mmCIF file of C-alpha atoms in Angstrom:
data_model
loop_
_atom_site.group_PDB
_atom_site.id
_atom_site.type_symbol
_atom_site.label_atom_id
_atom_site.label_comp_id
_atom_site.label_asym_id
_atom_site.label_seq_id
_atom_site.Cartn_x
_atom_site.Cartn_y
_atom_site.Cartn_z
ATOM 1 C CA UNK A 9 -0.287 0.046 0.013
ATOM 2 C CA UNK A 10 1.010 3.269 -0.910
ATOM 3 C CA UNK A 11 0.169 6.175 1.350
ATOM 4 C CA UNK A 12 0.333 9.862 1.209
ATOM 5 C CA UNK A 13 0.442 12.037 4.657
ATOM 6 C CA UNK A 14 -0.412 15.816 4.392
ATOM 7 C CA UNK A 15 -1.925 18.466 6.554
ATOM 8 C CA UNK A 16 -2.001 22.339 7.885
ATOM 9 C CA UNK A 17 -3.554 23.172 4.719
ATOM 10 C CA UNK A 18 -5.303 26.400 6.238
ATOM 11 C CA UNK A 19 -7.053 26.645 3.040
ATOM 12 C CA UNK A 20 -8.723 30.276 3.082
ATOM 13 C CA UNK A 21 -5.820 32.337 4.804
ATOM 14 C CA UNK A 22 -5.437 35.630 4.326
ATOM 15 C CA UNK A 23 -1.093 36.216 4.026
ATOM 16 C CA UNK A 24 -0.744 39.922 5.334
ATOM 17 C CA UNK A 25 -4.145 40.569 4.097
ATOM 18 C CA UNK A 26 -3.128 38.969 0.648
ATOM 19 C CA UNK A 27 -5.493 36.340 -0.699
ATOM 20 C CA UNK A 28 -3.855 32.855 -1.182
ATOM 21 C CA UNK A 29 -6.319 30.989 -3.245
ATOM 22 C CA UNK A 30 -4.060 30.769 -6.281
ATOM 23 C CA UNK A 31 -1.047 29.135 -3.678
ATOM 24 C CA UNK A 32 -3.739 26.807 -2.580
ATOM 25 C CA UNK A 33 -5.557 25.818 -6.095
ATOM 26 C CA UNK A 34 -1.896 25.037 -7.296
ATOM 27 C CA UNK A 35 -1.126 22.980 -4.310
ATOM 28 C CA UNK A 36 -4.193 21.069 -4.647
ATOM 29 C CA UNK A 37 -3.685 20.299 -8.542
ATOM 30 C CA UNK A 38 -0.230 19.395 -7.602
ATOM 31 C CA UNK A 39 -1.627 16.581 -5.231
ATOM 32 C CA UNK A 40 -4.105 15.297 -7.658
ATOM 33 C CA UNK A 41 -1.600 14.812 -10.194
ATOM 34 C CA UNK A 42 0.598 13.221 -7.569
ATOM 35 C CA UNK A 43 -1.890 10.649 -6.503
ATOM 36 C CA UNK A 44 -2.440 9.731 -9.987
ATOM 37 C CA UNK A 45 1.342 9.038 -10.875
ATOM 38 C CA UNK A 46 1.533 7.369 -7.601
ATOM 39 C CA UNK A 47 -1.511 5.476 -7.400
ATOM 40 C CA UNK A 48 -2.130 6.086 -3.719
ATOM 41 C CA UNK A 49 -3.808 3.766 -1.992
ATOM 42 C CA UNK A 50 -4.410 6.198 1.023
ATOM 43 C CA UNK A 51 -4.377 9.979 1.492
ATOM 44 C CA UNK A 52 -4.075 11.179 5.411
ATOM 45 C CA UNK A 53 -4.714 14.599 5.907
ATOM 46 C CA UNK A 54 -4.197 15.650 10.165
ATOM 47 C CA UNK A 55 -5.964 18.405 10.296
ATOM 48 C CA UNK A 56 -6.727 22.336 10.005
ATOM 49 C CA UNK A 57 -8.326 21.864 6.329
ATOM 50 C CA UNK A 58 -9.475 25.037 6.687
ATOM 51 C CA UNK A 59 -7.769 28.440 8.106
ATOM 52 C CA UNK A 60 -11.053 29.535 9.951
ATOM 53 C CA UNK A 61 -13.999 27.570 11.774
ATOM 54 C CA UNK A 62 -16.339 29.761 9.374
ATOM 55 C CA UNK A 63 -14.543 29.175 5.873
ATOM 56 C CA UNK A 64 -16.131 31.011 2.794
ATOM 57 C CA UNK A 65 -18.112 29.217 0.512
ATOM 58 C CA UNK A 66 -15.614 29.580 -2.184
ATOM 59 C CA UNK A 67 -12.813 28.140 0.421
ATOM 60 C CA UNK A 68 -15.228 24.876 0.952
ATOM 61 C CA UNK A 69 -16.094 24.332 -2.634
ATOM 62 C CA UNK A 70 -12.095 24.134 -3.213
ATOM 63 C CA UNK A 71 -11.598 21.875 -0.505
ATOM 64 C CA UNK A 72 -15.001 19.716 -1.882
ATOM 65 C CA UNK A 73 -13.548 20.015 -5.417
ATOM 66 C CA UNK A 74 -10.548 18.729 -4.680
ATOM 67 C CA UNK A 75 -11.733 15.447 -3.251
ATOM 68 C CA UNK A 76 -14.026 14.855 -5.806
ATOM 69 C CA UNK A 77 -10.963 15.369 -8.458
ATOM 70 C CA UNK A 78 -8.984 12.766 -5.885
ATOM 71 C CA UNK A 79 -11.176 10.207 -6.416
ATOM 72 C CA UNK A 80 -11.452 10.425 -10.356
ATOM 73 C CA UNK A 81 -7.498 10.419 -10.491
ATOM 74 C CA UNK A 82 -8.109 7.122 -8.262
ATOM 75 C CA UNK A 83 -11.087 5.689 -7.663
ATOM 76 C CA UNK A 84 -9.858 3.661 -5.384
ATOM 77 C CA UNK A 85 -8.059 5.697 -3.012
ATOM 78 C CA UNK A 86 -9.020 5.986 0.656
ATOM 79 C CA UNK A 87 -8.966 9.701 2.407
ATOM 80 C CA UNK A 88 -9.161 10.510 5.868
ATOM 81 C CA UNK A 89 -9.348 13.842 7.406
ATOM 82 C CA UNK A 90 -8.741 14.945 11.092
ATOM 83 C CA UNK A 91 -9.998 18.219 12.530
ATOM 84 C CA UNK A 92 -7.302 20.179 13.573
ATOM 85 C CA UNK A 93 -7.824 23.259 16.212
ATOM 86 C CA UNK A 94 -8.777 25.835 13.450
ATOM 87 C CA UNK A 95 -11.346 23.756 12.080
ATOM 88 C CA UNK A 96 -15.131 23.970 12.846
ATOM 89 C CA UNK A 97 -15.627 20.045 14.535
ATOM 90 C CA UNK A 98 -19.272 20.040 12.943
ATOM 91 C CA UNK A 99 -18.850 22.059 9.879
ATOM 92 C CA UNK A 100 -16.418 19.394 8.744
ATOM 93 C CA UNK A 101 -18.287 16.443 9.501
ATOM 94 C CA UNK A 102 -21.779 17.596 8.294
ATOM 95 C CA UNK A 103 -21.162 16.126 4.608
ATOM 96 C CA UNK A 104 -19.815 12.843 6.136
ATOM 97 C CA UNK A 105 -22.698 10.314 5.131
ATOM 98 C CA UNK A 106 -22.378 11.446 1.500
ATOM 99 C CA UNK A 107 -18.515 11.190 1.199
ATOM 100 C CA UNK A 108 -18.279 7.999 2.676
ATOM 101 C CA UNK A 109 -19.781 6.164 -0.081
ATOM 102 C CA UNK A 110 -16.606 7.518 -1.954
ATOM 103 C CA UNK A 111 -13.998 6.150 0.898
ATOM 104 C CA UNK A 112 -13.750 9.741 2.398
ATOM 105 C CA UNK A 113 -13.614 9.771 6.032
ATOM 106 C CA UNK A 114 -13.936 12.973 8.218
ATOM 107 C CA UNK A 115 -13.338 12.744 11.792
ATOM 108 C CA UNK A 116 -14.386 16.158 13.474
ATOM 109 C CA UNK A 117 -14.901 15.141 16.905
ATOM 110 C CA UNK A 118 -15.332 12.677 19.619
ATOM 111 C CA UNK A 119 -18.704 11.294 20.295
ATOM 112 C CA UNK A 120 -19.686 9.740 24.002
ATOM 113 C CA UNK A 121 -22.758 8.239 25.052
ATOM 114 C CA UNK A 122 -24.976 9.034 28.125
ATOM 115 C CA UNK A 123 -22.635 7.426 30.084
ATOM 116 C CA UNK A 124 -19.450 9.267 28.923
ATOM 117 C CA UNK A 125 -18.211 6.219 27.361
ATOM 118 C CA UNK A 126 -16.431 7.503 23.982
ATOM 119 C CA UNK A 127 -17.265 5.700 20.554
ATOM 120 C CA UNK A 128 -14.080 3.951 19.791
ATOM 121 C CA UNK A 129 -15.488 2.537 16.653
ATOM 122 C CA UNK A 130 -15.982 5.871 15.173
ATOM 123 C CA UNK A 131 -12.381 6.224 15.350
ATOM 124 C CA UNK A 132 -10.799 3.584 14.064
ATOM 125 C CA UNK A 133 -10.913 3.332 10.533
ATOM 126 C CA UNK A 134 -10.157 0.260 8.439
ATOM 127 C CA UNK A 135 -7.582 0.468 5.098
ATOM 128 C CA UNK A 136 -7.970 -1.680 2.325
ATOM 129 C CA UNK A 137 -5.203 -2.898 0.090
ATOM 130 C CA UNK A 138 -5.675 -3.399 -3.677
ATOM 131 C CA UNK A 139 -6.919 -6.673 -2.865
ATOM 132 C CA UNK A 140 -9.643 -5.178 -0.870
ATOM 133 C CA UNK A 141 -8.321 -6.585 1.990
ATOM 134 C CA UNK A 142 -8.193 -4.756 5.147
ATOM 135 C CA UNK A 143 -4.397 -4.505 6.122
ATOM 136 C CA UNK A 144 -4.693 -1.298 8.418
ATOM 137 C CA UNK A 145 -6.499 -0.063 10.951
ATOM 138 C CA UNK A 146 -6.036 3.900 11.192
ATOM 139 C CA UNK A 147 -6.643 5.835 14.800
ATOM 140 C CA UNK A 148 -7.931 8.973 13.329
ATOM 141 C CA UNK A 149 -8.190 10.693 16.165
ATOM 142 C CA UNK A 150 -8.719 15.009 15.547
ATOM 143 C CA UNK A 151 -7.740 17.550 17.963
ATOM 144 C CA UNK A 152 -8.786 16.886 21.091
ATOM 145 C CA UNK A 153 -10.505 19.385 23.238
ATOM 146 C CA UNK A 154 -11.277 19.874 27.074
ATOM 147 C CA UNK A 155 -13.542 17.422 27.428
ATOM 148 C CA UNK A 156 -12.482 14.804 25.001
ATOM 149 C CA UNK A 157 -9.933 13.196 26.141
ATOM 150 C CA UNK A 158 -10.262 10.817 29.143
ATOM 151 C CA UNK A 159 -9.315 12.423 32.535
ATOM 152 C CA UNK A 160 -6.733 11.400 35.204
ATOM 153 C CA UNK A 161 -7.578 11.898 38.267
ATOM 154 C CA UNK A 162 -4.791 13.648 40.424
ATOM 155 C CA UNK A 163 -1.763 13.957 37.793
ATOM 156 C CA UNK A 164 0.558 16.578 37.144
ATOM 157 C CA UNK A 165 -0.387 17.170 33.858
ATOM 158 C CA UNK A 166 -3.675 16.415 32.957
ATOM 159 C CA UNK A 167 -3.656 17.663 29.557
ATOM 160 C CA UNK A 168 -0.663 15.439 28.221
ATOM 161 C CA UNK A 169 -1.694 12.583 30.093
ATOM 162 C CA UNK A 170 -5.436 12.496 28.975
ATOM 163 C CA UNK A 171 -4.406 12.434 25.592
ATOM 164 C CA UNK A 172 -1.819 9.615 26.272
ATOM 165 C CA UNK A 173 -4.325 7.832 27.788
ATOM 166 C CA UNK A 174 -6.798 8.615 24.815
ATOM 167 C CA UNK A 175 -4.256 7.106 22.383
ATOM 168 C CA UNK A 176 -3.899 3.843 24.734
ATOM 169 C CA UNK A 177 -7.701 3.243 24.825
ATOM 170 C CA UNK A 178 -8.230 4.247 20.914
ATOM 171 C CA UNK A 179 -5.248 1.611 20.216
ATOM 172 C CA UNK A 180 -6.127 -1.173 22.971
ATOM 173 C CA UNK A 181 -9.739 -0.796 21.049
ATOM 174 C CA UNK A 182 -8.202 -1.465 17.406
ATOM 175 C CA UNK A 183 -5.880 -4.241 18.688
ATOM 176 C CA UNK A 184 -8.735 -6.208 19.954
ATOM 177 C CA UNK A 185 -10.320 -6.212 16.301
ATOM 178 C CA UNK A 186 -6.879 -7.107 14.832
ATOM 179 C CA UNK A 187 -6.399 -9.959 12.251
ATOM 180 C CA UNK A 188 -3.465 -11.885 11.325
ATOM 181 C CA UNK A 189 -1.712 -9.646 9.057
ATOM 182 C CA UNK A 190 -3.004 -6.503 10.118
ATOM 183 C CA UNK A 191 -1.218 -3.224 11.907
ATOM 184 C CA UNK A 192 -2.018 -0.061 13.126
ATOM 185 C CA UNK A 193 -1.235 3.312 12.492
ATOM 186 C CA UNK A 194 -2.592 6.712 13.786
ATOM 187 C CA UNK A 195 -3.398 10.559 13.191
ATOM 188 C CA UNK A 196 -3.199 13.274 15.396
ATOM 189 C CA UNK A 197 -3.467 17.233 16.019
ATOM 190 C CA UNK A 198 -1.161 18.238 19.014
ATOM 191 C CA UNK A 199 1.844 20.044 20.055
ATOM 192 C CA UNK A 200 4.634 17.447 20.588
ATOM 193 C CA UNK A 201 7.232 17.884 23.245
ATOM 194 C CA UNK A 202 10.697 18.949 21.369
ATOM 195 C CA UNK A 203 8.996 19.971 18.210
ATOM 196 C CA UNK A 204 10.364 22.843 16.626
ATOM 197 C CA UNK A 205 8.265 25.460 15.449
ATOM 198 C CA UNK A 206 8.474 28.096 12.322
ATOM 199 C CA UNK A 207 10.004 31.377 14.123
ATOM 200 C CA UNK A 208 6.620 33.439 15.297
ATOM 201 C CA UNK A 209 4.251 31.325 13.287
ATOM 202 C CA UNK A 210 1.108 32.306 15.247
ATOM 203 C CA UNK A 211 -1.275 29.398 13.691
ATOM 204 C CA UNK A 212 1.515 27.047 15.299
ATOM 205 C CA UNK A 213 1.717 28.098 18.557
ATOM 206 C CA UNK A 214 1.137 26.484 21.574
ATOM 207 C CA UNK A 215 -2.749 25.642 21.679
ATOM 208 C CA UNK A 216 -3.403 26.227 25.137
ATOM 209 C CA UNK A 217 0.310 27.844 26.492
ATOM 210 C CA UNK A 218 3.006 25.698 27.270
ATOM 211 C CA UNK A 219 1.163 23.204 29.238
ATOM 212 C CA UNK A 220 0.137 20.903 26.391
ATOM 213 C CA UNK A 221 3.202 19.367 24.922
ATOM 214 C CA UNK A 222 2.927 15.656 24.644
ATOM 215 C CA UNK A 223 5.695 13.309 24.361
ATOM 216 C CA UNK A 224 6.524 11.031 21.822
ATOM 217 C CA UNK A 225 5.897 8.223 24.182
ATOM 218 C CA UNK A 226 2.111 9.059 24.532
ATOM 219 C CA UNK A 227 2.117 7.061 21.275
ATOM 220 C CA UNK A 228 1.585 3.171 21.898
ATOM 221 C CA UNK A 229 4.876 1.683 20.791
ATOM 222 C CA UNK A 230 3.437 -0.867 18.422
ATOM 223 C CA UNK A 231 1.514 2.091 16.021
ATOM 224 C CA UNK A 232 3.764 1.420 12.847
ATOM 225 C CA UNK A 233 3.401 5.559 11.622
ATOM 226 C CA UNK A 234 1.928 8.619 13.400
ATOM 227 C CA UNK A 235 0.701 11.378 10.948
ATOM 228 C CA UNK A 236 0.844 14.506 13.015
ATOM 229 C CA UNK A 237 -0.182 18.062 12.222
ATOM 230 C CA UNK A 238 -0.342 21.303 13.706
ATOM 231 C CA UNK A 239 3.516 22.342 13.543
ATOM 232 C CA UNK A 240 4.139 23.568 10.065
ATOM 233 C CA UNK A 241 7.945 22.628 9.948
ATOM 234 C CA UNK A 242 8.021 19.121 8.710
ATOM 235 C CA UNK A 243 10.171 16.990 10.962
ATOM 236 C CA UNK A 244 10.464 13.465 12.846
ATOM 237 C CA UNK A 245 9.508 13.619 16.400
ATOM 238 C CA UNK A 246 11.710 12.198 19.550
ATOM 239 C CA UNK A 247 14.021 11.054 17.228
ATOM 240 C CA UNK A 248 11.746 8.039 15.915
ATOM 241 C CA UNK A 249 11.235 8.012 12.001
ATOM 242 C CA UNK A 250 7.993 6.995 12.112
ATOM 243 C CA UNK A 251 6.372 10.148 14.134
ATOM 244 C CA UNK A 252 6.569 12.608 11.951
ATOM 245 C CA UNK A 253 5.012 16.111 11.523
ATOM 246 C CA UNK A 254 4.415 16.448 7.288
ATOM 247 C CA UNK A 255 4.512 20.483 7.643
ATOM 248 C CA UNK A 256 2.257 22.977 5.923
ATOM 249 C CA UNK A 257 2.315 22.943 2.041
ATOM 250 C CA UNK A 258 2.443 26.537 1.538
ATOM 251 C CA UNK A 259 4.988 29.029 3.464
ATOM 252 C CA UNK A 260 2.746 30.840 6.919
ATOM 253 C CA UNK A 261 5.117 33.163 7.931
ATOM 254 C CA UNK A 262 8.673 34.635 6.606
ATOM 255 C CA UNK A 263 10.573 32.501 8.802
ATOM 256 C CA UNK A 264 9.740 30.150 6.106
ATOM 257 C CA UNK A 265 11.572 31.957 3.279
ATOM 258 C CA UNK A 266 14.479 29.301 2.766
ATOM 259 C CA UNK A 267 12.362 26.185 4.091
ATOM 260 C CA UNK A 268 11.029 23.297 1.352
ATOM 261 C CA UNK A 269 7.585 22.134 1.619
ATOM 262 C CA UNK A 270 6.407 18.768 1.512
ATOM 263 C CA UNK A 271 4.127 15.584 1.989
ATOM 264 C CA UNK A 272 5.424 12.563 3.399
ATOM 265 C CA UNK A 273 5.047 9.461 1.059
ATOM 266 C CA UNK A 274 5.458 5.813 1.946
ATOM 267 C CA UNK A 275 4.663 2.460 1.259
ATOM 268 C CA UNK A 276 3.517 -0.652 3.735
ATOM 269 C CA UNK A 277 4.458 -4.126 2.977
ATOM 270 C CA UNK A 278 3.948 -6.715 5.390
ATOM 271 C CA UNK A 279 3.279 -4.754 8.035
ATOM 272 C CA UNK A 280 5.942 -2.650 8.164
ATOM 273 C CA UNK A 281 6.832 0.931 6.743
ATOM 274 C CA UNK A 282 9.305 1.204 3.733
ATOM 275 C CA UNK A 283 10.610 3.536 1.530
ATOM 276 C CA UNK A 284 9.296 6.658 3.662
ATOM 277 C CA UNK A 285 10.851 9.977 2.075
ATOM 278 C CA UNK A 286 9.453 13.473 1.300
ATOM 279 C CA UNK A 287 8.093 14.619 -1.954
ATOM 280 C CA UNK A 288 9.026 18.685 -2.431
ATOM 281 C CA UNK A 289 6.023 20.811 -3.061
ATOM 282 C CA UNK A 290 6.695 23.276 -6.031
ATOM 283 C CA UNK A 291 6.148 26.998 -4.828
ATOM 284 C CA UNK A 292 3.613 29.023 -6.381
ATOM 285 C CA UNK A 293 4.735 32.331 -4.877
ATOM 286 C CA UNK A 294 7.810 33.002 -3.308
ATOM 287 C CA UNK A 295 9.036 34.663 -0.191
ATOM 288 C CA UNK A 296 11.448 37.460 -0.162
ATOM 289 C CA UNK A 297 13.435 39.251 2.385
ATOM 290 C CA UNK A 298 15.257 42.492 1.271
ATOM 291 C CA UNK A 299 17.812 42.560 3.025
ATOM 292 C CA UNK A 300 18.276 39.315 4.447
ATOM 293 C CA UNK A 301 19.426 41.558 7.862
ATOM 294 C CA UNK A 302 18.110 44.524 9.167
ATOM 295 C CA UNK A 303 19.922 47.733 7.469
ATOM 296 C CA UNK A 304 19.317 51.210 7.621
ATOM 297 C CA UNK A 305 16.513 52.925 5.112
ATOM 298 C CA UNK A 306 18.941 54.021 2.405
ATOM 299 C CA UNK A 307 20.294 50.685 2.170
ATOM 300 C CA UNK A 308 16.787 48.984 2.114
ATOM 301 C CA UNK A 309 15.660 51.155 -0.557
ATOM 302 C CA UNK A 310 18.843 50.474 -2.611
ATOM 303 C CA UNK A 311 17.977 46.843 -2.259
ATOM 304 C CA UNK A 312 14.407 47.464 -3.342
ATOM 305 C CA UNK A 313 15.840 49.141 -6.416
ATOM 306 C CA UNK A 314 17.810 45.800 -7.595
ATOM 307 C CA UNK A 315 14.686 43.787 -7.588
ATOM 308 C CA UNK A 316 13.452 42.996 -10.874
ATOM 309 C CA UNK A 317 11.101 45.180 -12.886
ATOM 310 C CA UNK A 318 7.240 43.923 -12.689
ATOM 311 C CA UNK A 319 6.653 41.106 -15.204
ATOM 312 C CA UNK A 320 3.523 39.669 -15.450
ATOM 313 C CA UNK A 321 0.487 39.295 -12.817
ATOM 314 C CA UNK A 322 1.687 41.670 -9.899
ATOM 315 C CA UNK A 323 -1.149 39.478 -7.767
ATOM 316 C CA UNK A 324 1.150 36.265 -8.333
ATOM 317 C CA UNK A 325 4.191 38.104 -7.774
ATOM 318 C CA UNK A 326 6.727 37.559 -4.470
ATOM 319 C CA UNK A 327 5.688 38.617 -1.027
ATOM 320 C CA UNK A 328 8.470 40.860 0.543
ATOM 321 C CA UNK A 329 9.386 41.357 4.219
ATOM 322 C CA UNK A 330 11.444 44.680 4.299
ATOM 323 C CA UNK A 331 13.995 44.632 7.210
ATOM 324 C CA UNK A 332 14.412 47.859 8.281
ATOM 325 C CA UNK A 333 16.874 49.130 11.059
ATOM 326 C CA UNK A 334 16.026 52.562 12.567
ATOM 327 C CA UNK A 335 17.782 54.637 15.319
ATOM 328 C CA UNK A 336 14.601 57.290 15.723
ATOM 329 C CA UNK A 337 11.363 57.804 14.024
ATOM 330 C CA UNK A 338 10.366 57.603 10.734
ATOM 331 C CA UNK A 339 6.856 58.106 10.086
ATOM 332 C CA UNK A 340 6.920 58.128 6.499
ATOM 333 C CA UNK A 341 8.639 54.796 5.982
ATOM 334 C CA UNK A 342 6.050 52.762 4.716
ATOM 335 C CA UNK A 343 5.576 55.245 1.948
ATOM 336 C CA UNK A 344 9.012 55.299 0.815
ATOM 337 C CA UNK A 345 9.265 51.480 0.654
ATOM 338 C CA UNK A 346 5.823 51.167 -1.163
ATOM 339 C CA UNK A 347 7.019 53.829 -3.677
ATOM 340 C CA UNK A 348 10.660 52.276 -4.044
ATOM 341 C CA UNK A 349 8.814 49.154 -4.953
ATOM 342 C CA UNK A 350 6.642 50.602 -7.964
ATOM 343 C CA UNK A 351 7.330 49.047 -11.189
ATOM 344 C CA UNK A 352 9.173 46.467 -9.482
ATOM 345 C CA UNK A 353 8.078 42.551 -9.064
ATOM 346 C CA UNK A 354 7.033 42.350 -5.578
ATOM 347 C CA UNK A 355 4.255 43.139 -3.037
ATOM 348 C CA UNK A 356 4.832 44.479 0.184
ATOM 349 C CA UNK A 357 3.773 41.920 2.902
ATOM 350 C CA UNK A 358 5.621 43.174 6.134
ATOM 351 C CA UNK A 359 8.254 45.883 7.480
ATOM 352 C CA UNK A 360 10.147 44.331 10.349
ATOM 353 C CA UNK A 361 11.269 47.322 11.998
ATOM 354 C CA UNK A 362 14.360 46.795 14.418
ATOM 355 C CA UNK A 363 16.269 49.435 16.863
ATOM 356 C CA UNK A 364 19.382 49.556 19.016
ATOM 357 C CA UNK A 365 18.838 48.732 22.966
ATOM 358 C CA UNK A 366 19.661 50.665 25.616
ATOM 359 C CA UNK A 367 22.382 49.461 27.815
ATOM 360 C CA UNK A 368 20.773 50.490 30.491
ATOM 361 C CA UNK A 369 18.052 47.686 30.626
ATOM 362 C CA UNK A 370 15.070 49.640 29.492
ATOM 363 C CA UNK A 371 11.593 50.647 30.441
ATOM 364 C CA UNK A 372 11.340 47.374 32.303
ATOM 365 C CA UNK A 373 14.091 48.247 34.792
ATOM 366 C CA UNK A 374 12.752 51.359 35.455
ATOM 367 C CA UNK A 375 9.342 50.300 36.031
ATOM 368 C CA UNK A 376 10.243 48.024 38.902
ATOM 369 C CA UNK A 377 12.531 50.690 40.454
ATOM 370 C CA UNK A 378 9.644 52.746 41.424
ATOM 371 C CA UNK A 379 5.977 52.671 42.339
ATOM 372 C CA UNK A 380 3.420 53.115 39.340
ATOM 373 C CA UNK A 381 1.453 55.860 40.893
ATOM 374 C CA UNK A 382 4.577 57.658 41.422
ATOM 375 C CA UNK A 383 5.639 57.295 37.540
ATOM 376 C CA UNK A 384 5.073 60.733 36.001
ATOM 377 C CA UNK A 385 3.323 59.982 32.405
ATOM 378 C CA UNK A 386 6.358 62.102 30.737
ATOM 379 C CA UNK A 387 8.940 59.836 32.827
ATOM 380 C CA UNK A 388 7.181 56.872 31.050
ATOM 381 C CA UNK A 389 7.382 58.548 27.693
ATOM 382 C CA UNK A 390 10.967 59.484 27.605
ATOM 383 C CA UNK A 391 11.910 55.807 28.994
ATOM 384 C CA UNK A 392 10.179 53.938 26.011
ATOM 385 C CA UNK A 393 11.277 56.847 23.681
ATOM 386 C CA UNK A 394 15.091 56.201 24.452
ATOM 387 C CA UNK A 395 14.465 52.381 25.053
ATOM 388 C CA UNK A 396 13.258 52.417 21.499
ATOM 389 C CA UNK A 397 15.301 54.586 19.532
ATOM 390 C CA UNK A 398 18.765 54.739 21.635
ATOM 391 C CA UNK A 399 18.548 58.904 21.792
ATOM 392 C CA UNK A 400 17.212 61.402 23.700
ATOM 393 C CA UNK A 401 13.477 62.712 22.960
ATOM 394 C CA UNK A 402 13.273 65.772 20.803
ATOM 395 C CA UNK A 403 12.099 68.840 22.265
ATOM 396 C CA UNK A 404 9.161 69.464 19.975
ATOM 397 C CA UNK A 405 7.749 65.798 21.081
ATOM 398 C CA UNK A 406 8.172 66.419 24.880
ATOM 399 C CA UNK A 407 6.048 69.656 24.177
ATOM 400 C CA UNK A 408 3.522 67.799 22.162
ATOM 401 C CA UNK A 409 3.306 65.472 24.647
ATOM 402 C CA UNK A 410 2.651 67.968 27.541
ATOM 403 C CA UNK A 411 0.078 69.412 25.243
ATOM 404 C CA UNK A 412 -1.669 66.215 24.694
ATOM 405 C CA UNK A 413 -1.361 65.313 28.485
ATOM 406 C CA UNK A 414 -2.919 68.422 29.523
ATOM 407 C CA UNK A 415 -5.720 68.357 27.556
ATOM 408 C CA UNK A 416 -6.585 65.156 28.348
ATOM 409 C CA UNK A 417 -6.235 65.668 31.925
ATOM 410 C CA UNK A 418 -8.423 68.946 31.610
ATOM 411 C CA UNK A 419 -11.345 66.778 29.940
ATOM 412 C CA UNK A 420 -11.059 64.162 33.059
ATOM 413 C CA UNK A 421 -11.466 66.671 35.122
ATOM 414 C CA UNK A 422 -14.341 68.147 33.889
#
């Protein structure tokens, strides 16, 4: 059996207010072709299909159109979709009865009976080989919200231990159903301990803070593969080759400027994973950082001037992050950069500004040395300004601040 692992599509996402429909459609078309070329038996989509819990009609149509094309590319393919923290579990599951007629299984939520017992049968999906014999049982576990996983009494980490117990119980149920020659794999959407995040990507931040990291040991040792989603950088977890994040198909932040996106493909023969390898996803729209490091504004403008001239549709031009080093206020910064970009084959997405840091320790040290009620507003303004720009506050700004403060104070006293 040939299996493809993907996830974290975030269909409908805006990248600094730019629509990404073109990029997502390019990926989905590429994936459809890959399914046809590989004659894949199984496609695992590990959560965050959509970027928003209430996606637009156009975005939903894009997803279902892909499913239709994937089945036409290989009528025997089996597709399992689990919900991520960005997805609405009920919305994702709504077409479930219809899609299952095409071997498309969607698991959005954990179902329980009136006594609180989990419906394990829903979470264990049989996968058949080309001879239509069940060869794998897949634990299709979506993102687990509070109340989904078992409650462990008197434990130090209720989330991590609850998730571990969830996998243990579902796996126990699956093993009880196993027949000779069958194996178990699993899916998950969570933040695994030790996972390397993609810079400051807010989409993959710890879901509940830093308390919800799940150890690789949470997954039963007899699982042959664990297809994870949530972290956008492809990687194995805990040094184990069979526990993997596939990563997102398109860049989600500028920290991924030089990062190769991929799906994971592997064969499953005689109960074992073989030939596990990544397949690179072509980049539809590249990311540019100009310059590579923070530089003064005149150097940034000079670097922008060296960019290629506009060629073709600007709606598919590269996204640009301008990295600027400032030692004082620059009110017209964005206008200067946008003016320099006119006629260039790039679209301004982000201006990343960096200022020199005061050696004195800045505002934090200042505030901790005095009680808040003793600090005058002009002192806070001065400290913040000097910490940010590393130069004294100009007299004109001090005068304007005092004027505004006086007007506000007079307004409050009326």
